[in-house]
PDB file of C-alpha atoms and ligand atoms in Angstrom:
ATOM      1  CA  UNK A   1     -19.508   6.837  -7.537  1.00 87.00           C
ATOM      2  CA  UNK A   2     -16.036   5.107  -7.848  1.00 95.00           C
ATOM      3  CA  UNK A   3     -13.172   5.533  -4.859  1.00 97.00           C
ATOM      4  CA  UNK A   4     -10.975   7.965  -5.273  1.00 98.00           C
ATOM      5  CA  UNK A   5      -7.127   7.724  -7.337  1.00 98.00           C
ATOM      6  CA  UNK A   6      -4.427   9.807  -5.336  1.00 98.00           C
ATOM      7  CA  UNK A   7      -1.656   9.270  -8.172  1.00 98.00           C
ATOM      8  CA  UNK A   8       2.288   9.862  -6.831  1.00 98.00           C
ATOM      9  CA  UNK A   9       5.049  11.755  -7.605  1.00 98.00           C
ATOM     10  CA  UNK A  10       7.689  11.897  -5.722  1.00 97.00           C
ATOM     11  CA  UNK A  11      10.418  14.776  -6.559  1.00 97.00           C
ATOM     12  CA  UNK A  12      13.194  12.374  -5.177  1.00 95.00           C
ATOM     13  CA  UNK A  13      16.381  10.603  -6.413  1.00 94.00           C
ATOM     14  CA  UNK A  14      16.222   7.254  -4.682  1.00 92.00           C
ATOM     15  CA  UNK A  15      12.078   6.445  -4.518  1.00 93.00           C
ATOM     16  CA  UNK A  16      12.214   2.643  -4.862  1.00 91.00           C
ATOM     17  CA  UNK A  17       9.600   3.079  -8.514  1.00 91.00           C
ATOM     18  CA  UNK A  18      10.104   6.574  -9.849  1.00 89.00           C
ATOM     19  CA  UNK A  19      13.238   7.594  -8.162  1.00 91.00           C
ATOM     20  CA  UNK A  20      14.691  10.197 -10.081  1.00 90.00           C
ATOM     21  CA  UNK A  21      12.441  10.443 -12.626  1.00 94.00           C
ATOM     22  CA  UNK A  22      10.607  13.652 -12.058  1.00 94.00           C
ATOM     23  CA  UNK A  23      13.195  15.278  -9.350  1.00 93.00           C
ATOM     24  CA  UNK A  24      13.427  17.948 -12.264  1.00 94.00           C
ATOM     25  CA  UNK A  25      10.536  20.098 -11.427  1.00 96.00           C
ATOM     26  CA  UNK A  26       9.303  20.847 -14.958  1.00 97.00           C
ATOM     27  CA  UNK A  27       9.553  16.711 -14.898  1.00 97.00           C
ATOM     28  CA  UNK A  28       7.830  16.749 -11.985  1.00 98.00           C
ATOM     29  CA  UNK A  29       4.612  19.417 -13.109  1.00 98.00           C
ATOM     30  CA  UNK A  30       4.208  17.549 -16.060  1.00 98.00           C
ATOM     31  CA  UNK A  31       3.806  13.866 -14.647  1.00 98.00           C
ATOM     32  CA  UNK A  32       1.623  15.587 -12.193  1.00 98.00           C
ATOM     33  CA  UNK A  33      -0.396  17.435 -14.510  1.00 98.00           C
ATOM     34  CA  UNK A  34      -0.942  14.327 -16.585  1.00 98.00           C
ATOM     35  CA  UNK A  35      -2.200  11.908 -13.439  1.00 98.00           C
ATOM     36  CA  UNK A  36      -4.653  14.756 -12.993  1.00 98.00           C
ATOM     37  CA  UNK A  37      -5.440  14.761 -16.747  1.00 98.00           C
ATOM     38  CA  UNK A  38      -5.680  10.794 -16.415  1.00 98.00           C
ATOM     39  CA  UNK A  39      -8.237  11.396 -13.879  1.00 98.00           C
ATOM     40  CA  UNK A  40      -6.555  11.392 -10.430  1.00 98.00           C
ATOM     41  CA  UNK A  41      -8.663  13.157  -7.589  1.00 98.00           C
ATOM     42  CA  UNK A  42      -4.949  13.745  -5.474  1.00 98.00           C
ATOM     43  CA  UNK A  43      -1.802  14.146  -6.495  1.00 98.00           C
ATOM     44  CA  UNK A  44       0.790  13.437  -3.551  1.00 98.00           C
ATOM     45  CA  UNK A  45       4.069  15.281  -3.742  1.00 98.00           C
ATOM     46  CA  UNK A  46       6.695  13.815  -1.997  1.00 98.00           C
ATOM     47  CA  UNK A  47      10.360  15.087  -1.466  1.00 97.00           C
ATOM     48  CA  UNK A  48      11.798  12.485   0.690  1.00 97.00           C
ATOM     49  CA  UNK A  49      11.926   8.360  -0.038  1.00 95.00           C
ATOM     50  CA  UNK A  50      10.011   6.092   2.858  1.00 92.00           C
ATOM     51  CA  UNK A  51      11.429   2.956   1.319  1.00 89.00           C
ATOM     52  CA  UNK A  52      12.654   0.330   3.753  1.00 87.00           C
ATOM     53  CA  UNK A  53      16.782   1.469   4.084  1.00 87.00           C
ATOM     54  CA  UNK A  54      15.959   5.264   3.167  1.00 89.00           C
ATOM     55  CA  UNK A  55      17.644   7.902   5.190  1.00 88.00           C
ATOM     56  CA  UNK A  56      16.172  11.231   6.253  1.00 91.00           C
ATOM     57  CA  UNK A  57      15.974  14.095   4.171  1.00 96.00           C
ATOM     58  CA  UNK A  58      17.186  17.531   5.832  1.00 97.00           C
ATOM     59  CA  UNK A  59      14.424  20.769   5.839  1.00 98.00           C
ATOM     60  CA  UNK A  60      15.742  22.710   3.931  1.00 97.00           C
ATOM     61  CA  UNK A  61      16.292  20.247   0.533  1.00 97.00           C
ATOM     62  CA  UNK A  62      12.642  18.924   0.941  1.00 98.00           C
ATOM     63  CA  UNK A  63      11.088  21.861   0.755  1.00 98.00           C
ATOM     64  CA  UNK A  64      13.568  23.087  -2.208  1.00 98.00           C
ATOM     65  CA  UNK A  65      11.885  19.342  -3.861  1.00 98.00           C
ATOM     66  CA  UNK A  66       7.727  19.908  -2.734  1.00 98.00           C
ATOM     67  CA  UNK A  67       7.007  23.472  -2.280  1.00 98.00           C
ATOM     68  CA  UNK A  68       7.165  24.907  -6.048  1.00 98.00           C
ATOM     69  CA  UNK A  69       6.356  21.818  -7.335  1.00 98.00           C
ATOM     70  CA  UNK A  70       2.827  21.620  -5.257  1.00 98.00           C
ATOM     71  CA  UNK A  71       2.029  25.433  -6.045  1.00 98.00           C
ATOM     72  CA  UNK A  72       2.247  25.005  -9.535  1.00 98.00           C
ATOM     73  CA  UNK A  73      -0.289  22.159  -9.056  1.00 98.00           C
ATOM     74  CA  UNK A  74      -2.424  23.403  -7.017  1.00 98.00           C
ATOM     75  CA  UNK A  75      -4.441  25.322  -9.017  1.00 98.00           C
ATOM     76  CA  UNK A  76      -5.638  22.696 -10.908  1.00 98.00           C
ATOM     77  CA  UNK A  77      -6.155  18.917  -9.108  1.00 98.00           C
ATOM     78  CA  UNK A  78      -6.069  18.965  -5.463  1.00 98.00           C
ATOM     79  CA  UNK A  79      -3.025  17.998  -3.750  1.00 98.00           C
ATOM     80  CA  UNK A  80      -1.645  16.199  -0.884  1.00 98.00           C
ATOM     81  CA  UNK A  81       1.957  16.665   0.780  1.00 98.00           C
ATOM     82  CA  UNK A  82       3.423  13.105   1.451  1.00 98.00           C
ATOM     83  CA  UNK A  83       6.002  14.504   4.554  1.00 98.00           C
ATOM     84  CA  UNK A  84       6.771  14.121   8.293  1.00 97.00           C
ATOM     85  CA  UNK A  85       8.240  16.870   9.530  1.00 98.00           C
ATOM     86  CA  UNK A  86       5.624  20.435  10.405  1.00 98.00           C
ATOM     87  CA  UNK A  87       7.809  22.836   8.839  1.00 98.00           C
ATOM     88  CA  UNK A  88       7.327  20.740   5.721  1.00 98.00           C
ATOM     89  CA  UNK A  89       3.605  20.905   5.894  1.00 98.00           C
ATOM     90  CA  UNK A  90       2.519  23.790   7.133  1.00 98.00           C
ATOM     91  CA  UNK A  91       5.204  25.183   3.584  1.00 98.00           C
ATOM     92  CA  UNK A  92       2.947  23.221   1.821  1.00 98.00           C
ATOM     93  CA  UNK A  93      -0.256  24.024   2.783  1.00 98.00           C
ATOM     94  CA  UNK A  94       0.708  27.911   2.253  1.00 98.00           C
ATOM     95  CA  UNK A  95       1.685  26.878  -1.471  1.00 98.00           C
ATOM     96  CA  UNK A  96      -2.010  24.953  -2.044  1.00 98.00           C
ATOM     97  CA  UNK A  97      -1.634  21.549  -0.667  1.00 98.00           C
ATOM     98  CA  UNK A  98      -5.025  20.489   1.131  1.00 98.00           C
ATOM     99  CA  UNK A  99      -4.371  17.076   2.556  1.00 98.00           C
ATOM    100  CA  UNK A 100      -1.588  16.242   5.088  1.00 98.00           C
ATOM    101  CA  UNK A 101      -0.526  12.170   3.624  1.00 98.00           C
ATOM    102  CA  UNK A 102       1.840  11.417   6.902  1.00 98.00           C
ATOM    103  CA  UNK A 103       3.301   8.113   7.277  1.00 97.00           C
ATOM    104  CA  UNK A 104       4.789   8.816  10.967  1.00 96.00           C
ATOM    105  CA  UNK A 105       0.762   9.804  11.735  1.00 98.00           C
ATOM    106  CA  UNK A 106       2.045  13.102  13.942  1.00 98.00           C
ATOM    107  CA  UNK A 107       0.845  15.533  12.679  1.00 98.00           C
ATOM    108  CA  UNK A 108      -2.416  16.004  13.390  1.00 98.00           C
ATOM    109  CA  UNK A 109      -1.786  18.961  14.773  1.00 98.00           C
ATOM    110  CA  UNK A 110      -0.572  20.789  12.297  1.00 98.00           C
ATOM    111  CA  UNK A 111      -3.705  19.791  10.112  1.00 98.00           C
ATOM    112  CA  UNK A 112      -5.596  21.123  12.824  1.00 98.00           C
ATOM    113  CA  UNK A 113      -3.882  24.404  12.427  1.00 98.00           C
ATOM    114  CA  UNK A 114      -4.030  24.504   9.091  1.00 98.00           C
ATOM    115  CA  UNK A 115      -7.637  23.239   8.481  1.00 98.00           C
ATOM    116  CA  UNK A 116      -6.780  20.369   5.969  1.00 98.00           C
ATOM    117  CA  UNK A 117      -7.080  17.066   5.550  1.00 98.00           C
ATOM    118  CA  UNK A 118      -4.837  14.313   7.712  1.00 98.00           C
ATOM    119  CA  UNK A 119      -4.235  10.821   6.435  1.00 98.00           C
ATOM    120  CA  UNK A 120      -2.750   8.718   9.221  1.00 98.00           C
ATOM    121  CA  UNK A 121      -0.713   5.483   8.410  1.00 98.00           C
ATOM    122  CA  UNK A 122       0.203   3.095  10.652  1.00 98.00           C
ATOM    123  CA  UNK A 123       4.671   2.114   9.688  1.00 96.00           C
ATOM    124  CA  UNK A 124       6.609   0.010  12.804  1.00 95.00           C
ATOM    125  CA  UNK A 125      10.150   1.511  13.156  1.00 88.00           C
ATOM    126  CA  UNK A 126      10.993   3.445  11.022  1.00 88.00           C
ATOM    127  CA  UNK A 127      11.992   3.381   7.268  1.00 89.00           C
ATOM    128  CA  UNK A 128      15.777   3.115   8.022  1.00 88.00           C
ATOM    129  CA  UNK A 129      15.066  -0.446   9.703  1.00 86.00           C
ATOM    130  CA  UNK A 130      11.708  -1.142   9.283  1.00 87.00           C
ATOM    131  CA  UNK A 131      11.784  -4.266   7.057  1.00 87.00           C
ATOM    132  CA  UNK A 132      14.758  -6.441   9.432  1.00 86.00           C
ATOM    133  CA  UNK A 133      12.359  -8.229  11.261  1.00 87.00           C
ATOM    134  CA  UNK A 134       8.800  -6.972  11.819  1.00 93.00           C
ATOM    135  CA  UNK A 135       6.754  -8.563  14.846  1.00 93.00           C
ATOM    136  CA  UNK A 136       2.817  -8.585  15.399  1.00 96.00           C
ATOM    137  CA  UNK A 137       1.324 -10.716  18.038  1.00 96.00           C
ATOM    138  CA  UNK A 138      -2.253  -9.729  16.208  1.00 97.00           C
ATOM    139  CA  UNK A 139      -1.009  -7.773  12.827  1.00 98.00           C
ATOM    140  CA  UNK A 140      -4.797  -6.329  12.084  1.00 98.00           C
ATOM    141  CA  UNK A 141      -5.931  -5.614  15.954  1.00 98.00           C
ATOM    142  CA  UNK A 142      -2.476  -3.658  15.993  1.00 98.00           C
ATOM    143  CA  UNK A 143      -2.666  -1.394  13.383  1.00 98.00           C
ATOM    144  CA  UNK A 144      -6.658  -1.231  13.841  1.00 98.00           C
ATOM    145  CA  UNK A 145      -6.345  -0.088  17.292  1.00 98.00           C
ATOM    146  CA  UNK A 146      -3.346   2.288  16.829  1.00 98.00           C
ATOM    147  CA  UNK A 147      -5.320   4.198  13.977  1.00 98.00           C
ATOM    148  CA  UNK A 148      -8.501   4.267  16.488  1.00 98.00           C
ATOM    149  CA  UNK A 149      -6.175   6.153  18.763  1.00 98.00           C
ATOM    150  CA  UNK A 150      -4.494   8.591  16.369  1.00 98.00           C
ATOM    151  CA  UNK A 151      -8.128   9.378  15.011  1.00 98.00           C
ATOM    152  CA  UNK A 152      -9.603  10.247  18.461  1.00 98.00           C
ATOM    153  CA  UNK A 153      -6.770  12.583  19.003  1.00 98.00           C
ATOM    154  CA  UNK A 154      -6.564  14.209  15.534  1.00 98.00           C
ATOM    155  CA  UNK A 155     -10.761  14.356  15.714  1.00 98.00           C
ATOM    156  CA  UNK A 156     -10.142  15.802  19.313  1.00 98.00           C
ATOM    157  CA  UNK A 157      -7.383  18.491  18.311  1.00 98.00           C
ATOM    158  CA  UNK A 158     -10.656  19.374  15.331  1.00 98.00           C
ATOM    159  CA  UNK A 159      -9.387  18.059  12.041  1.00 98.00           C
ATOM    160  CA  UNK A 160     -12.024  17.686  10.095  1.00 97.00           C
ATOM    161  CA  UNK A 161     -11.103  15.100   7.257  1.00 98.00           C
ATOM    162  CA  UNK A 162      -9.179  11.840   8.625  1.00 98.00           C
ATOM    163  CA  UNK A 163      -7.949   9.147   6.955  1.00 98.00           C
ATOM    164  CA  UNK A 164      -6.670   6.319   7.810  1.00 98.00           C
ATOM    165  CA  UNK A 165      -3.947   3.664   6.027  1.00 98.00           C
ATOM    166  CA  UNK A 166      -2.828   0.141   7.082  1.00 98.00           C
ATOM    167  CA  UNK A 167       0.456   1.373   5.280  1.00 98.00           C
ATOM    168  CA  UNK A 168       1.193  -1.418   3.448  1.00 98.00           C
ATOM    169  CA  UNK A 169       5.070  -2.749   3.331  1.00 96.00           C
ATOM    170  CA  UNK A 170       5.725  -0.184   6.154  1.00 96.00           C
ATOM    171  CA  UNK A 171       7.114  -2.751   8.546  1.00 96.00           C
ATOM    172  CA  UNK A 172       5.428  -5.314   7.508  1.00 97.00           C
ATOM    173  CA  UNK A 173       6.160  -8.963   6.331  1.00 96.00           C
ATOM    174  CA  UNK A 174       4.735 -10.707   3.268  1.00 96.00           C
ATOM    175  CA  UNK A 175       1.718 -12.362   5.262  1.00 97.00           C
ATOM    176  CA  UNK A 176       1.382  -9.385   7.716  1.00 98.00           C
ATOM    177  CA  UNK A 177       0.645  -7.769   4.187  1.00 98.00           C
ATOM    178  CA  UNK A 178      -1.741 -10.041   2.750  1.00 98.00           C
ATOM    179  CA  UNK A 179      -3.901 -10.408   6.365  1.00 98.00           C
ATOM    180  CA  UNK A 180      -4.002  -6.330   6.776  1.00 98.00           C
ATOM    181  CA  UNK A 181      -5.690  -6.327   3.123  1.00 98.00           C
ATOM    182  CA  UNK A 182      -8.443  -9.664   3.581  1.00 98.00           C
ATOM    183  CA  UNK A 183      -8.831  -7.664   7.051  1.00 98.00           C
ATOM    184  CA  UNK A 184      -9.656  -4.313   5.547  1.00 98.00           C
ATOM    185  CA  UNK A 185     -13.415  -4.320   5.948  1.00 97.00           C
ATOM    186  CA  UNK A 186     -12.348  -4.105   9.713  1.00 97.00           C
ATOM    187  CA  UNK A 187     -10.955  -0.953   8.946  1.00 98.00           C
ATOM    188  CA  UNK A 188     -13.336   0.638   7.022  1.00 97.00           C
ATOM    189  CA  UNK A 189     -15.856  -0.469   9.765  1.00 97.00           C
ATOM    190  CA  UNK A 190     -14.262   2.503  11.686  1.00 97.00           C
ATOM    191  CA  UNK A 191     -16.355   4.665   9.760  1.00 97.00           C
ATOM    192  CA  UNK A 192     -13.427   7.090   8.307  1.00 98.00           C
ATOM    193  CA  UNK A 193     -12.541   6.961   4.986  1.00 98.00           C
ATOM    194  CA  UNK A 194      -9.859   4.175   4.371  1.00 98.00           C
ATOM    195  CA  UNK A 195      -6.482   4.924   2.086  1.00 98.00           C
ATOM    196  CA  UNK A 196      -4.413   1.855   0.731  1.00 98.00           C
ATOM    197  CA  UNK A 197      -1.066   2.342  -1.149  1.00 98.00           C
ATOM    198  CA  UNK A 198       0.155  -1.314  -2.521  1.00 98.00           C
ATOM    199  CA  UNK A 199       1.224   0.077  -5.842  1.00 98.00           C
ATOM    200  CA  UNK A 200       4.364  -1.754  -7.293  1.00 97.00           C
ATOM    201  CA  UNK A 201       5.242  -2.653  -3.903  1.00 97.00           C
ATOM    202  CA  UNK A 202       7.648  -5.571  -3.704  1.00 94.00           C
ATOM    203  CA  UNK A 203       5.193  -8.159  -2.018  1.00 95.00           C
ATOM    204  CA  UNK A 204       3.363  -7.962  -5.136  1.00 95.00           C
ATOM    205  CA  UNK A 205       6.858  -9.496  -6.664  1.00 93.00           C
ATOM    206  CA  UNK A 206       6.789 -12.220  -4.322  1.00 94.00           C
ATOM    207  CA  UNK A 207       3.554 -13.665  -3.884  1.00 94.00           C
ATOM    208  CA  UNK A 208       3.185 -13.782  -7.550  1.00 89.00           C
ATOM    209  CA  UNK A 209       6.439 -14.484  -8.954  1.00 86.00           C
ATOM    210  CA  UNK A 210       8.049 -14.932 -12.785  1.00 85.00           C
ATOM    211  CA  UNK A 211       9.056 -17.477 -14.483  1.00 85.00           C
ATOM    212  CA  UNK A 212      11.190 -19.160 -12.524  1.00 88.00           C
ATOM    213  CA  UNK A 213      10.055 -18.427  -9.009  1.00 89.00           C
ATOM    214  CA  UNK A 214      12.097 -14.952  -9.423  1.00 91.00           C
ATOM    215  CA  UNK A 215      10.662 -12.007  -7.235  1.00 91.00           C
ATOM    216  CA  UNK A 216       8.896  -9.638 -10.043  1.00 93.00           C
ATOM    217  CA  UNK A 217      11.034  -6.450 -10.532  1.00 92.00           C
ATOM    218  CA  UNK A 218       8.908  -3.633  -9.798  1.00 94.00           C
ATOM    219  CA  UNK A 219       8.619  -2.421 -13.546  1.00 94.00           C
ATOM    220  CA  UNK A 220       6.746  -5.990 -14.046  1.00 93.00           C
ATOM    221  CA  UNK A 221       4.218  -5.579 -11.326  1.00 95.00           C
ATOM    222  CA  UNK A 222       1.134  -3.512 -13.329  1.00 97.00           C
ATOM    223  CA  UNK A 223      -0.853  -6.294 -12.664  1.00 96.00           C
ATOM    224  CA  UNK A 224      -0.692  -7.069  -9.230  1.00 97.00           C
ATOM    225  CA  UNK A 225      -1.071  -3.235  -8.563  1.00 98.00           C
ATOM    226  CA  UNK A 226      -4.210  -3.183 -10.322  1.00 98.00           C
ATOM    227  CA  UNK A 227      -5.629  -6.177  -8.636  1.00 98.00           C
ATOM    228  CA  UNK A 228      -4.795  -5.138  -5.309  1.00 98.00           C
ATOM    229  CA  UNK A 229      -6.106  -1.867  -5.996  1.00 98.00           C
ATOM    230  CA  UNK A 230      -9.498  -3.372  -7.225  1.00 98.00           C
ATOM    231  CA  UNK A 231      -9.366  -5.769  -4.092  1.00 97.00           C
ATOM    232  CA  UNK A 232      -8.837  -3.096  -2.100  1.00 98.00           C
ATOM    233  CA  UNK A 233     -11.653  -0.839  -3.103  1.00 97.00           C
ATOM    234  CA  UNK A 234     -13.741  -3.751  -3.377  1.00 95.00           C
ATOM    235  CA  UNK A 235     -13.331  -4.068   0.354  1.00 96.00           C
ATOM    236  CA  UNK A 236     -14.820  -0.781   1.188  1.00 95.00           C
ATOM    237  CA  UNK A 237     -11.620   1.319   0.950  1.00 97.00           C
ATOM    238  CA  UNK A 238     -12.141   4.806  -0.744  1.00 97.00           C
ATOM    239  CA  UNK A 239      -9.261   6.098  -1.950  1.00 98.00           C
ATOM    240  CA  UNK A 240      -6.262   3.771  -3.418  1.00 98.00           C
ATOM    241  CA  UNK A 241      -2.128   5.384  -3.519  1.00 98.00           C
ATOM    242  CA  UNK A 242      -0.809   4.211  -7.007  1.00 98.00           C
ATOM    243  CA  UNK A 243       1.543   4.945  -9.812  1.00 98.00           C
ATOM    244  CA  UNK A 244      -0.550   3.894 -13.015  1.00 98.00           C
ATOM    245  CA  UNK A 245      -2.946   6.327 -12.653  1.00 98.00           C
ATOM    246  CA  UNK A 246      -5.039   5.982 -15.768  1.00 98.00           C
ATOM    247  CA  UNK A 247      -5.188   2.117 -15.357  1.00 98.00           C
ATOM    248  CA  UNK A 248      -6.272   2.527 -11.718  1.00 98.00           C
ATOM    249  CA  UNK A 249      -8.993   5.049 -12.699  1.00 98.00           C
ATOM    250  CA  UNK A 250     -10.426   2.254 -15.177  1.00 98.00           C
ATOM    251  CA  UNK A 251     -10.496   0.351 -12.585  1.00 98.00           C
ATOM    252  CA  UNK A 252     -12.157   2.424  -9.610  1.00 97.00           C
ATOM    253  CA  UNK A 253     -15.505   2.826 -12.344  1.00 97.00           C
ATOM    254  CA  UNK A 254     -15.822  -0.311 -12.747  1.00 96.00           C
ATOM    255  CA  UNK A 255     -15.421  -1.252  -8.326  1.00 96.00           C
ATOM    256  CA  UNK A 256     -18.101   1.874  -8.737  1.00 93.00           C
ATOM    257  CA  UNK A 257     -20.094  -0.182 -10.999  1.00 92.00           C
ATOM    258  CA  UNK A 258     -20.208  -3.238  -8.820  1.00 89.00           C
ATOM    259  CA  UNK A 259     -19.558  -2.665  -5.148  1.00 69.00           C
ATOM    260  CA  UNK A 260     -22.570  -2.647  -3.330  1.00 62.00           C
ATOM    261  CA  UNK A 261     -23.878   1.119  -2.025  1.00 66.00           C
ATOM    262  CA  UNK A 262     -23.153   0.194   1.830  1.00 61.00           C
ATOM    263  CA  UNK A 263     -19.892   0.351   1.636  1.00 55.00           C
ATOM    264  CA  UNK A 264     -19.997   3.845  -0.019  1.00 57.00           C
ATOM    265  CA  UNK A 265     -18.521   6.437   1.916  1.00 54.00           C
ATOM    266  CA  UNK A 266     -19.013  10.652   1.605  1.00 46.00           C
ATOM    267  CA  UNK A 267     -14.852  10.675   1.302  1.00 44.00           C
ATOM    268  CA  UNK A 268     -15.032  12.752  -1.933  1.00 45.00           C
TER     269      UNK A 268
HETATM  270  N1  LIG B   1       3.778   3.930   0.667  1.00 97.16           N
HETATM  271  C1  LIG B   1       5.045   4.320   0.473  1.00 97.16           C
HETATM  272  C2  LIG B   1       4.804   6.397   0.593  1.00 97.16           C
HETATM  273  N2  LIG B   1       3.865   6.933   0.947  1.00 97.16           N
HETATM  274  N3  LIG B   1       1.858   7.227   2.029  1.00 97.16           N
HETATM  275  C3  LIG B   1       0.619   6.842   2.413  1.00 97.16           C
HETATM  276  N4  LIG B   1      -0.164   7.022   2.642  1.00 97.16           N
HETATM  277  N5  LIG B   1       0.570   5.097   2.452  1.00 97.16           N
HETATM  278  C4  LIG B   1       1.032   4.045   1.597  1.00 97.16           C
HETATM  279  O1  LIG B   1       1.234   2.893   1.399  1.00 97.16           O
HETATM  280  C5  LIG B   1       2.478   5.002   1.406  1.00 97.16           C
HETATM  281  C6  LIG B   1       2.936   6.340   1.262  1.00 97.16           C
HETATM  282  C7  LIG B   1       5.953   4.420  -0.419  1.00 97.16           C
HETATM  283  O2  LIG B   1       5.968   4.422  -1.715  1.00 97.16           O
HETATM  284  P1  LIG B   1       6.451   5.678  -3.089  1.00 97.16           P
HETATM  285  O3  LIG B   1       6.099   6.501  -2.578  1.00 97.16           O
HETATM  286  O4  LIG B   1       6.151   5.048  -4.017  1.00 97.16           O
HETATM  287  O5  LIG B   1       7.775   5.378  -2.195  1.00 97.16           O
HETATM  288  P2  LIG B   1       8.942   5.862  -1.270  1.00 97.16           P
HETATM  289  O6  LIG B   1       8.658   6.041  -0.772  1.00 97.16           O
HETATM  290  O7  LIG B   1      10.398   5.112  -2.099  1.00 97.16           O
HETATM  291  O8  LIG B   1       8.882   6.970  -2.471  1.00 97.16           O
END
């Protein structure tokens, strides 16, 4: 069985890779449907950017952006909502979302109350300042211990589907991101399905720069995105969160053929 693919749908003016492209309802719905047709197992609808430097969006505005899109997509594909606000999460579930993608790792009580799945992602700080000076004594241990504690909280509260995500790029330097990818099997060993999001992130453009050493711009990071998604899936990630669904589904299908049976999870 191949690993799952989560397609990114940012209904925002300012997301780092697709900001402004799907702010309009029709454009968002069409892109969500296209990702589903391309094989996305989940479409992740977000109305607030969490890129470095991003400012919070008022709740009313976030609801206005995401709820119609969630409602229109939910009959066709599994929908997750990328939010940190309990009110938006509850409303998105009422509109048909069945997974809370929570970069603040704080919404497990809402997941328990609503009977839906929950993604706990690690972040150091907040989007506004997280890339100013990320610091860890041992990034792998600190991220793992944080996620273990959140999983215990969520399991005790009765959440039945709990994902963990190392939060690539969320308060992390290039070296921190690389360490987390190298040690992904330690997260997989926790026994919970692991989600990884590297798609088009800036560290890809820094590690493998273009001619002359310039950081690769966001529109030239497809190869790095596929490479790191493949790396993550081979290390045991059960799902990858990506902008480029069709290419990633191809990679996931190949990984499904390649990876060892003991890395398979019952996530899907
Ligand atoms: N990355 C982003 C947003 N949400 N959720 C999870 N679970 N894991 C991630 O790595 C992750 C995430 C950032 O990417 P994107 O949505 O493309 O951009 P923006 O935050 O600017 O909308």
